[in-house]
PDB file of C-alpha atoms in Angstrom:
ATOM      1  CA  MET A   1      43.286 -68.017  65.397  1.00  0.00           C
ATOM      2  CA  SER A   2      43.941 -65.705  68.341  1.00  0.00           C
ATOM      3  CA  ASN A   3      41.283 -63.943  70.146  1.00  0.00           C
ATOM      4  CA  LEU A   4      43.618 -60.929  70.720  1.00  0.00           C
ATOM      5  CA  GLU A   5      41.910 -57.687  70.068  1.00  0.00           C
ATOM      6  CA  TRP A   6      43.218 -54.287  69.469  1.00  0.00           C
ATOM      7  CA  SER A   7      43.232 -52.011  72.438  1.00  0.00           C
ATOM      8  CA  ALA A   8      40.099 -49.871  72.760  1.00  0.00           C
ATOM      9  CA  PRO A   9      40.234 -46.629  70.707  1.00  0.00           C
ATOM     10  CA  ARG A  10      40.829 -43.444  72.620  1.00  0.00           C
ATOM     11  CA  ARG A  11      40.042 -39.812  71.958  1.00  0.00           C
ATOM     12  CA  GLY A  12      37.889 -40.616  68.946  1.00  0.00           C
ATOM     13  CA  LEU A  13      40.349 -42.942  67.209  1.00  0.00           C
ATOM     14  CA  ARG A  14      38.862 -45.933  65.423  1.00  0.00           C
ATOM     15  CA  PRO A  15      40.529 -49.168  64.378  1.00  0.00           C
ATOM     16  CA  ILE A  16      40.591 -49.529  60.580  1.00  0.00           C
ATOM     17  CA  TRP A  17      37.993 -52.358  60.426  1.00  0.00           C
ATOM     18  CA  MET A  18      35.313 -49.929  61.594  1.00  0.00           C
ATOM     19  CA  LEU A  19      35.618 -48.072  58.335  1.00  0.00           C
ATOM     20  CA  ALA A  20      34.004 -48.609  54.875  1.00  0.00           C
ATOM     21  CA  LEU A  21      36.403 -47.490  52.143  1.00  0.00           C
ATOM     22  CA  LEU A  22      35.354 -47.335  48.525  1.00  0.00           C
ATOM     23  CA  LEU A  23      37.862 -48.795  46.330  1.00  0.00           C
ATOM     24  CA  PRO A  24      38.221 -49.454  42.488  1.00  0.00           C
ATOM     25  CA  GLY A  25      38.082 -53.071  41.247  1.00  0.00           C
ATOM     26  CA  ALA A  26      41.016 -55.169  42.292  1.00  0.00           C
ATOM     27  CA  CYS A  27      43.885 -55.655  39.841  1.00  0.00           C
ATOM     28  CA  GLY A  28      44.805 -59.238  40.018  1.00  0.00           C
ATOM     29  CA  SER A  29      43.112 -62.320  41.281  1.00  0.00           C
ATOM     30  CA  LEU A  30      43.453 -64.799  44.087  1.00  0.00           C
ATOM     31  CA  GLY A  31      44.377 -68.337  43.437  1.00  0.00           C
ATOM     32  CA  GLY A  32      44.361 -70.865  46.276  1.00  0.00           C
ATOM     33  CA  ARG A  33      44.513 -70.487  50.024  1.00  0.00           C
ATOM     34  CA  ASP A  34      46.759 -72.682  52.099  1.00  0.00           C
ATOM     35  CA  GLU A  35      44.245 -73.542  54.926  1.00  0.00           C
ATOM     36  CA  SER A  36      46.725 -75.676  56.778  1.00  0.00           C
ATOM     37  CA  ALA A  37      48.859 -72.631  57.439  1.00  0.00           C
ATOM     38  CA  LEU A  38      46.037 -70.622  59.086  1.00  0.00           C
ATOM     39  CA  PRO A  39      46.181 -70.832  62.862  1.00  0.00           C
ATOM     40  CA  GLY A  40      42.921 -71.834  64.635  1.00  0.00           C
ATOM     41  CA  GLY A  41      39.563 -72.953  63.116  1.00  0.00           C
ATOM     42  CA  ALA A  42      35.910 -72.139  62.706  1.00  0.00           C
ATOM     43  CA  ASP A  43      35.371 -71.516  66.453  1.00  0.00           C
ATOM     44  CA  ALA A  44      38.036 -68.791  66.417  1.00  0.00           C
ATOM     45  CA  ALA A  45      36.701 -67.341  63.152  1.00  0.00           C
ATOM     46  CA  ALA A  46      33.201 -66.745  64.716  1.00  0.00           C
ATOM     47  CA  THR A  47      34.790 -64.271  67.165  1.00  0.00           C
ATOM     48  CA  ASP A  48      36.882 -62.438  64.533  1.00  0.00           C
ATOM     49  CA  ALA A  49      35.082 -59.549  62.957  1.00  0.00           C
ATOM     50  CA  PRO A  50      35.227 -59.499  59.105  1.00  0.00           C
ATOM     51  CA  ALA A  51      38.130 -57.261  57.682  1.00  0.00           C
ATOM     52  CA  ARG A  52      40.082 -57.026  54.414  1.00  0.00           C
ATOM     53  CA  LEU A  53      43.723 -56.500  53.846  1.00  0.00           C
ATOM     54  CA  LEU A  54      44.503 -54.178  50.956  1.00  0.00           C
ATOM     55  CA  VAL A  55      47.863 -55.344  49.278  1.00  0.00           C
ATOM     56  CA  ARG A  56      49.029 -53.476  46.320  1.00  0.00           C
ATOM     57  CA  GLY A  57      52.363 -53.365  44.347  1.00  0.00           C
ATOM     58  CA  ARG A  58      54.101 -54.440  41.255  1.00  0.00           C
ATOM     59  CA  ILE A  59      56.338 -57.262  39.953  1.00  0.00           C
ATOM     60  CA  ALA A  60      58.787 -56.146  37.183  1.00  0.00           C
ATOM     61  CA  PRO A  61      61.817 -57.862  35.742  1.00  0.00           C
ATOM     62  CA  ASP A  62      64.204 -55.726  37.707  1.00  0.00           C
ATOM     63  CA  THR A  63      62.208 -55.104  40.913  1.00  0.00           C
ATOM     64  CA  ILE A  64      59.407 -55.992  43.145  1.00  0.00           C
ATOM     65  CA  VAL A  65      57.504 -53.366  44.957  1.00  0.00           C
ATOM     66  CA  LEU A  66      55.071 -53.931  47.846  1.00  0.00           C
ATOM     67  CA  GLU A  67      53.133 -50.810  48.819  1.00  0.00           C
ATOM     68  CA  PRO A  68      52.213 -50.056  52.431  1.00  0.00           C
ATOM     69  CA  LEU A  69      49.259 -52.140  53.469  1.00  0.00           C
ATOM     70  CA  PHE A  70      45.749 -50.931  54.726  1.00  0.00           C
ATOM     71  CA  MET A  71      43.263 -52.836  56.729  1.00  0.00           C
ATOM     72  CA  LEU A  72      39.637 -52.257  55.720  1.00  0.00           C
ATOM     73  CA  ASP A  73      36.453 -53.232  57.437  1.00  0.00           C
ATOM     74  CA  GLY A  74      33.880 -55.740  56.211  1.00  0.00           C
ATOM     75  CA  ALA A  75      33.977 -59.046  54.320  1.00  0.00           C
ATOM     76  CA  GLY A  76      34.886 -59.113  50.704  1.00  0.00           C
ATOM     77  CA  ALA A  77      34.185 -61.698  47.864  1.00  0.00           C
ATOM     78  CA  VAL A  78      37.121 -63.671  46.796  1.00  0.00           C
ATOM     79  CA  ALA A  79      37.577 -64.674  43.073  1.00  0.00           C
ATOM     80  CA  THR A  80      39.400 -67.883  42.842  1.00  0.00           C
ATOM     81  CA  THR A  81      41.236 -69.014  39.748  1.00  0.00           C
ATOM     82  CA  GLY A  82      42.917 -72.230  40.637  1.00  0.00           C
ATOM     83  CA  ALA A  83      46.698 -72.314  40.627  1.00  0.00           C
ATOM     84  CA  ALA A  84      48.448 -68.905  40.771  1.00  0.00           C
ATOM     85  CA  ARG A  85      52.113 -68.094  40.365  1.00  0.00           C
ATOM     86  CA  HIS A  86      52.743 -65.472  43.153  1.00  0.00           C
ATOM     87  CA  ARG A  87      52.291 -65.740  46.813  1.00  0.00           C
ATOM     88  CA  VAL A  88      51.564 -63.314  49.670  1.00  0.00           C
ATOM     89  CA  ARG A  89      51.955 -64.348  53.304  1.00  0.00           C
ATOM     90  CA  GLY A  90      51.595 -62.699  56.634  1.00  0.00           C
ATOM     91  CA  PHE A  91      53.507 -63.378  59.871  1.00  0.00           C
ATOM     92  CA  ASP A  92      53.076 -62.575  63.460  1.00  0.00           C
ATOM     93  CA  SER A  93      55.857 -61.360  65.797  1.00  0.00           C
ATOM     94  CA  ALA A  94      56.942 -65.017  66.478  1.00  0.00           C
ATOM     95  CA  GLY A  95      57.241 -65.775  62.704  1.00  0.00           C
ATOM     96  CA  ALA A  96      54.163 -67.927  62.653  1.00  0.00           C
ATOM     97  CA  ILE A  97      52.054 -67.664  59.393  1.00  0.00           C
ATOM     98  CA  VAL A  98      48.874 -65.698  59.856  1.00  0.00           C
ATOM     99  CA  PHE A  99      47.678 -65.941  56.337  1.00  0.00           C
ATOM    100  CA  ASP A 100      48.933 -67.549  53.016  1.00  0.00           C
ATOM    101  CA  GLU A 101      47.487 -66.805  49.663  1.00  0.00           C
ATOM    102  CA  THR A 102      48.480 -67.253  46.017  1.00  0.00           C
ATOM    103  CA  PHE A 103      47.523 -64.714  43.317  1.00  0.00           C
ATOM    104  CA  GLU A 104      47.992 -63.529  39.781  1.00  0.00           C
ATOM    105  CA  GLY A 105      48.963 -59.921  38.688  1.00  0.00           C
ATOM    106  CA  THR A 106      47.788 -58.047  35.743  1.00  0.00           C
ATOM    107  CA  MET A 107      50.230 -57.539  32.980  1.00  0.00           C
ATOM    108  CA  VAL A 108      50.767 -53.878  31.870  1.00  0.00           C
ATOM    109  CA  ALA A 109      51.139 -52.980  28.198  1.00  0.00           C
ATOM    110  CA  SER A 110      54.941 -53.131  27.996  1.00  0.00           C
ATOM    111  CA  GLY A 111      58.133 -54.245  29.866  1.00  0.00           C
ATOM    112  CA  GLY A 112      56.821 -57.454  31.275  1.00  0.00           C
ATOM    113  CA  GLU A 113      55.515 -55.823  34.355  1.00  0.00           C
ATOM    114  CA  GLU A 114      52.654 -56.961  36.399  1.00  0.00           C
ATOM    115  CA  HIS A 115      50.512 -54.921  38.857  1.00  0.00           C
ATOM    116  CA  PHE A 116      48.455 -56.246  41.714  1.00  0.00           C
ATOM    117  CA  GLN A 117      45.803 -54.948  43.970  1.00  0.00           C
ATOM    118  CA  LEU A 118      44.222 -57.631  46.288  1.00  0.00           C
ATOM    119  CA  THR A 119      41.681 -57.365  49.160  1.00  0.00           C
ATOM    120  CA  LEU A 120      42.462 -60.382  51.191  1.00  0.00           C
ATOM    121  CA  PRO A 121      39.727 -61.528  53.680  1.00  0.00           C
ATOM    122  CA  THR A 122      40.825 -61.692  57.179  1.00  0.00           C
ATOM    123  CA  GLY A 123      39.506 -60.668  60.580  1.00  0.00           C
ATOM    124  CA  SER A 124      40.024 -58.011  63.142  1.00  0.00           C
ATOM    125  CA  ALA A 125      41.771 -60.213  65.676  1.00  0.00           C
ATOM    126  CA  THR A 126      43.853 -61.799  62.927  1.00  0.00           C
ATOM    127  CA  ALA A 127      44.812 -58.330  61.666  1.00  0.00           C
ATOM    128  CA  ALA A 128      46.072 -57.245  65.003  1.00  0.00           C
ATOM    129  CA  ARG A 129      48.500 -60.166  64.972  1.00  0.00           C
ATOM    130  CA  ILE A 130      50.095 -59.347  61.647  1.00  0.00           C
ATOM    131  CA  GLN A 131      53.789 -57.944  62.037  1.00  0.00           C
ATOM    132  CA  ARG A 132      55.279 -58.781  58.618  1.00  0.00           C
ATOM    133  CA  VAL A 133      54.040 -59.285  55.151  1.00  0.00           C
ATOM    134  CA  GLU A 134      55.990 -60.893  52.246  1.00  0.00           C
ATOM    135  CA  VAL A 135      55.186 -61.088  48.443  1.00  0.00           C
ATOM    136  CA  ARG A 136      57.099 -63.854  46.644  1.00  0.00           C
ATOM    137  CA  ALA A 137      57.214 -63.800  42.836  1.00  0.00           C
ATOM    138  CA  ALA A 138      57.089 -66.902  40.813  1.00  0.00           C
ATOM    139  CA  ASP A 139      60.828 -66.626  40.191  1.00  0.00           C
ATOM    140  CA  GLY A 140      61.577 -66.575  43.943  1.00  0.00           C
ATOM    141  CA  ARG A 141      62.257 -62.976  44.351  1.00  0.00           C
ATOM    142  CA  THR A 142      60.761 -61.523  47.525  1.00  0.00           C
ATOM    143  CA  ALA A 143      59.559 -58.056  48.806  1.00  0.00           C
ATOM    144  CA  ARG A 144      58.500 -57.551  52.385  1.00  0.00           C
ATOM    145  CA  ARG A 145      57.203 -55.027  54.826  1.00  0.00           C
ATOM    146  CA  SER A 146      57.430 -55.112  58.677  1.00  0.00           C
ATOM    147  CA  SER A 147      55.873 -53.136  61.514  1.00  0.00           C
ATOM    148  CA  GLU A 148      58.093 -52.035  64.327  1.00  0.00           C
ATOM    149  CA  LEU A 149      55.162 -51.543  66.674  1.00  0.00           C
ATOM    150  CA  THR A 150      52.787 -53.770  68.454  1.00  0.00           C
ATOM    151  CA  ALA A 151      49.015 -53.090  68.033  1.00  0.00           C
ATOM    152  CA  GLY A 152      48.923 -51.208  71.264  1.00  0.00           C
ATOM    153  CA  GLN A 153      51.924 -49.129  70.396  1.00  0.00           C
ATOM    154  CA  PHE A 154      50.430 -48.308  66.994  1.00  0.00           C
ATOM    155  CA  MET A 155      47.287 -46.885  68.677  1.00  0.00           C
ATOM    156  CA  ASP A 156      49.366 -44.824  71.052  1.00  0.00           C
ATOM    157  CA  ALA A 157      51.217 -43.309  67.985  1.00  0.00           C
ATOM    158  CA  LEU A 158      47.962 -42.245  66.560  1.00  0.00           C
ATOM    159  CA  GLU A 159      47.222 -40.117  69.677  1.00  0.00           C
ATOM    160  CA  ARG A 160      50.007 -37.648  68.893  1.00  0.00           C
ATOM    161  CA  THR A 161      48.354 -34.285  67.779  1.00  0.00           C
ATOM    162  CA  ASP A 162      50.894 -33.792  65.002  1.00  0.00           C
ATOM    163  CA  VAL A 163      50.317 -37.065  63.206  1.00  0.00           C
ATOM    164  CA  VAL A 164      48.095 -35.413  60.495  1.00  0.00           C
ATOM    165  CA  THR A 165      47.215 -31.892  59.651  1.00  0.00           C
ATOM    166  CA  ALA A 166      44.979 -30.492  56.996  1.00  0.00           C
ATOM    167  CA  THR A 167      45.293 -26.849  55.860  1.00  0.00           C
ATOM    168  CA  ARG A 168      43.057 -25.061  53.472  1.00  0.00           C
ATOM    169  CA  THR A 169      45.139 -23.387  50.810  1.00  0.00           C
ATOM    170  CA  GLY A 170      42.443 -22.023  48.636  1.00  0.00           C
ATOM    171  CA  GLU A 171      38.922 -22.288  47.427  1.00  0.00           C
ATOM    172  CA  GLY A 172      38.196 -26.166  47.333  1.00  0.00           C
ATOM    173  CA  ALA A 173      41.812 -27.038  47.999  1.00  0.00           C
ATOM    174  CA  VAL A 174      43.337 -28.654  51.070  1.00  0.00           C
ATOM    175  CA  GLN A 175      46.834 -29.653  51.742  1.00  0.00           C
ATOM    176  CA  VAL A 176      47.251 -32.791  54.047  1.00  0.00           C
ATOM    177  CA  ARG A 177      50.552 -33.295  55.857  1.00  0.00           C
ATOM    178  CA  TRP A 178      51.692 -36.245  58.054  1.00  0.00           C
ATOM    179  CA  ALA A 179      54.624 -37.623  59.830  1.00  0.00           C
ATOM    180  CA  ALA A 180      56.109 -39.466  56.816  1.00  0.00           C
ATOM    181  CA  GLY A 181      58.913 -41.023  58.990  1.00  0.00           C
ATOM    182  CA  ARG A 182      56.386 -43.065  60.825  1.00  0.00           C
ATOM    183  CA  PHE A 183      53.628 -43.452  58.320  1.00  0.00           C
ATOM    184  CA  PRO A 184      54.958 -43.812  54.643  1.00  0.00           C
ATOM    185  CA  ALA A 185      51.542 -43.769  53.122  1.00  0.00           C
ATOM    186  CA  VAL A 186      47.975 -42.518  53.679  1.00  0.00           C
ATOM    187  CA  ILE A 187      44.521 -42.672  52.167  1.00  0.00           C
ATOM    188  CA  VAL A 188      42.521 -39.542  52.422  1.00  0.00           C
ATOM    189  CA  ARG A 189      38.790 -39.786  51.972  1.00  0.00           C
ATOM    190  CA  ASP A 190      35.625 -37.720  52.380  1.00  0.00           C
ATOM    191  CA  ALA A 191      34.454 -37.936  55.992  1.00  0.00           C
ATOM    192  CA  VAL A 192      30.781 -38.087  55.046  1.00  0.00           C
ATOM    193  CA  SER A 193      30.604 -40.050  51.692  1.00  0.00           C
ATOM    194  CA  GLY A 194      33.619 -42.165  52.137  1.00  0.00           C
ATOM    195  CA  GLN A 195      34.965 -41.349  48.667  1.00  0.00           C
ATOM    196  CA  VAL A 196      38.588 -41.781  48.319  1.00  0.00           C
ATOM    197  CA  LEU A 197      40.230 -38.327  47.566  1.00  0.00           C
ATOM    198  CA  ALA A 198      43.918 -39.444  47.444  1.00  0.00           C
ATOM    199  CA  PHE A 199      46.492 -41.998  47.986  1.00  0.00           C
ATOM    200  CA  GLY A 200      49.354 -39.943  49.541  1.00  0.00           C
ATOM    201  CA  ARG A 201      53.080 -40.587  50.025  1.00  0.00           C
ATOM    202  CA  ASP A 202      56.140 -38.594  51.152  1.00  0.00           C
ATOM    203  CA  GLY A 203      54.404 -36.776  53.844  1.00  0.00           C
ATOM    204  CA  GLN A 204      52.121 -34.506  51.997  1.00  0.00           C
ATOM    205  CA  THR A 205      49.410 -34.411  49.328  1.00  0.00           C
ATOM    206  CA  SER A 206      46.671 -32.120  48.036  1.00  0.00           C
ATOM    207  CA  VAL A 207      43.013 -32.794  47.709  1.00  0.00           C
ATOM    208  CA  ARG A 208      39.895 -31.100  46.399  1.00  0.00           C
ATOM    209  CA  THR A 209      37.172 -30.613  48.990  1.00  0.00           C
ATOM    210  CA  GLU A 210      34.925 -28.104  50.700  1.00  0.00           C
ATOM    211  CA  ARG A 211      34.572 -30.297  53.841  1.00  0.00           C
ATOM    212  CA  ASP A 212      35.589 -28.999  57.063  1.00  0.00           C
ATOM    213  CA  SER A 213      36.998 -32.485  58.212  1.00  0.00           C
ATOM    214  CA  LEU A 214      38.497 -35.417  56.541  1.00  0.00           C
ATOM    215  CA  GLU A 215      39.014 -39.083  57.274  1.00  0.00           C
ATOM    216  CA  VAL A 216      42.801 -39.989  56.941  1.00  0.00           C
ATOM    217  CA  LEU A 217      43.931 -43.705  57.103  1.00  0.00           C
ATOM    218  CA  VAL A 218      47.521 -43.904  57.984  1.00  0.00           C
ATOM    219  CA  SER A 219      49.837 -47.052  57.494  1.00  0.00           C
ATOM    220  CA  ASP A 220      53.241 -47.758  58.964  1.00  0.00           C
ATOM    221  CA  GLY A 221      53.731 -50.275  56.164  1.00  0.00           C
ATOM    222  CA  VAL A 222      51.665 -53.133  57.818  1.00  0.00           C
ATOM    223  CA  ARG A 223      49.549 -51.685  60.588  1.00  0.00           C
ATOM    224  CA  SER A 224      46.885 -49.037  59.716  1.00  0.00           C
ATOM    225  CA  GLY A 225      44.401 -46.884  61.457  1.00  0.00           C
ATOM    226  CA  SER A 226      42.013 -43.936  61.022  1.00  0.00           C
ATOM    227  CA  LEU A 227      41.953 -40.313  62.085  1.00  0.00           C
ATOM    228  CA  SER A 228      39.362 -37.791  61.781  1.00  0.00           C
ATOM    229  CA  VAL A 229      41.189 -34.480  60.801  1.00  0.00           C
ATOM    230  CA  ARG A 230      39.765 -30.980  61.082  1.00  0.00           C
ATOM    231  CA  VAL A 231      40.645 -28.765  58.248  1.00  0.00           C
ATOM    232  CA  ARG A 232      42.151 -25.529  59.392  1.00  0.00           C
TER     233      ARG A 232
END
């Protein structure tokens, strides 16, 4: 496992693993881990701060959807169920496997569609290496997401002042806007309590809050980071 670290945050930016995000219970469960595919060993793991990769999506008879990924801080418990039919793998920029896990989705009421929401244990140094993530269904169909940026380039992109704005539109109502062309999804949360207020897409979302600032986690599909945004 590489000891590569993210570049030091600037102007109040914080790497995602410094956050504590409150999430509902995961939909879907992990199966086995292919340890032989993971680079490095115990010595490297000791220098890798605990983190979790939030992987969400759905597997339907006619499509597979892999939602933009978010990296969360802290270690997470892994429920293992033995053999599992589906697989998620992460790769670095050279195509080497960074992580390799199997999982089961949760079947919805109709249509033969499965949903999954996994929090995969990883580390901050490992997270910085991930450039591409693939989900392969049991029938061989694959969905993937890739980042066009290196870890350093991603942090530079977060420094732009127009990345995220928050505007109060009424009593207790705030509209959050962001550069959807660069960041397809965000998580908006209360800056004090950490409560998740919204999962946003398409460049804008509305939340209910009286706070003067918000914590906004932005994702380019694979890499993610956090911004403290003042409500105007």
